[in-house]
C-alpha positions as a printed NumPy array, in Angstrom:
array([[-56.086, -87.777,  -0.838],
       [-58.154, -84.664,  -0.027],
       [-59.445, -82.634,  -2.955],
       [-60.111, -78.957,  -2.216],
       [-63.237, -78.098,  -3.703],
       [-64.385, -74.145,  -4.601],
       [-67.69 , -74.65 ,  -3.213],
       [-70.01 , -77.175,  -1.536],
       [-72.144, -76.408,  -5.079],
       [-73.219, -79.225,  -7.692],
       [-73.407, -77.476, -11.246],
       [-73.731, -80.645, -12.674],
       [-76.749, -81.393, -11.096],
       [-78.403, -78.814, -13.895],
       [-77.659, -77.762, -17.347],
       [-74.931, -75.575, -18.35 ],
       [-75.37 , -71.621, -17.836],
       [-73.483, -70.89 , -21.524],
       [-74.464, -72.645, -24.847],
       [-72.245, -73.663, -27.676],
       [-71.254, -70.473, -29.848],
       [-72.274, -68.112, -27.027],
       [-70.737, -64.881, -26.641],
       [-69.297, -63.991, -23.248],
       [-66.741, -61.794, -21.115],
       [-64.553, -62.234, -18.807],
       [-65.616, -61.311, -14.885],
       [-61.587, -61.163, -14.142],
       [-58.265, -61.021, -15.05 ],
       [-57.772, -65.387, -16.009],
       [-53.705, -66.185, -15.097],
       [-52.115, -69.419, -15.907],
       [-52.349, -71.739, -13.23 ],
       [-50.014, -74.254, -15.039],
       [-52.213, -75.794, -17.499],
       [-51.872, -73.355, -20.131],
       [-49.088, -74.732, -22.442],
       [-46.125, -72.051, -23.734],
       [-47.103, -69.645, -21.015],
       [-45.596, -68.955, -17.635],
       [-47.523, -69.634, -13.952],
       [-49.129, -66.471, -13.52 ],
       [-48.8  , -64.888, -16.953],
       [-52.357, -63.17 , -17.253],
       [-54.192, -65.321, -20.272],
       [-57.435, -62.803, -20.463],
       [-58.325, -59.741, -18.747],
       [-61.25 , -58.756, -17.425],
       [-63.59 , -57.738, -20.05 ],
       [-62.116, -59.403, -22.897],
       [-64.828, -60.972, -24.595],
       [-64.938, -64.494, -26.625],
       [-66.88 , -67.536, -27.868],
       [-68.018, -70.673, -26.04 ],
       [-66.37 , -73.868, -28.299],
       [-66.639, -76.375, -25.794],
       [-68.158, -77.504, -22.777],
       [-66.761, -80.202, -20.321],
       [-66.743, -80.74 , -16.229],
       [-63.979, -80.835, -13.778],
       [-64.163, -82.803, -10.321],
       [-67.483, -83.985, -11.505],
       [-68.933, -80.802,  -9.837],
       [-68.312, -77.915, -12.008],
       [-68.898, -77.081, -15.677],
       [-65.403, -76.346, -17.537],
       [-66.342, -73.743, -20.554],
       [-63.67 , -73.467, -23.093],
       [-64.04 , -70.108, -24.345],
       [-61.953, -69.002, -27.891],
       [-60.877, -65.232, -27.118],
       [-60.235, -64.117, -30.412],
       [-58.657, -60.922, -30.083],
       [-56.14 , -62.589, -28.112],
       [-55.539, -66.014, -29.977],
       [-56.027, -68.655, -27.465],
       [-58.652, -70.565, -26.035],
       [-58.842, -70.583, -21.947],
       [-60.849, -73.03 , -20.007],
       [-63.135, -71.201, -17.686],
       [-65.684, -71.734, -14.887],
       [-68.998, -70.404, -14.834],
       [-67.992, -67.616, -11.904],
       [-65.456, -66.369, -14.061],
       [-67.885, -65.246, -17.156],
       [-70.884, -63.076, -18.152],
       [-72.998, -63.97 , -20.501],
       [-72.6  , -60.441, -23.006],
       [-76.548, -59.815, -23.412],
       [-76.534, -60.109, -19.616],
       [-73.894, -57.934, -19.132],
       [-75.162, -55.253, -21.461],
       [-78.315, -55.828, -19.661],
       [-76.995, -54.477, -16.607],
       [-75.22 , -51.862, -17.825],
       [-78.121, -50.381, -19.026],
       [-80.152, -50.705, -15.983],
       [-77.203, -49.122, -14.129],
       [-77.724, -46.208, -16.101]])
């Protein structure tokens, strides 16, 4: 069986980039890829932006940290790699700079 992996990267081998209760957004529009239960493939589960809360934290493919992040605003929690958010004061940081 051959496992396609996203990257040759180990975020395992360090601590996780988003702590418990952590407020974060969204880098990109998140669409069900099948695992999200009483939603269609491809139905669009958070757009970019959105902002929510870091509740858990666990790994997938023992290579990549698996943040489940409660969005609030829209009622559901979405399991998310690290690519996929911004940490908000990081984020806002930017923003600012851009300016």
């Amino acid at each position: 069986m051959n496992i396609a992996r996203d990257s040759d990267i180990v975020e395992l081998d360090g601590p996780p980039e988003f702590e418990y209760g952590q407020k974060v957004r969204a880098r990109l529009n998140i669409r069900n890829d099948g695992t999200f239960p009483g939603k269609e493939i491809g139905e669009v589960l958070v757009k970019k932006g959105d902002e929510g809360y870091v509740v858990s934290i666990g790994t997938f493919l023992q290579q990549f940290y698996i943040y489940g992040v409660d969005f609030v605003a829209q009622g559901r929690i979405v399991g998310m790699k690290r690519r996929e958010l911004v940490a908000v004061e990081a984020f806002l940081a930017e923003t600012q700079e851009a300016v």
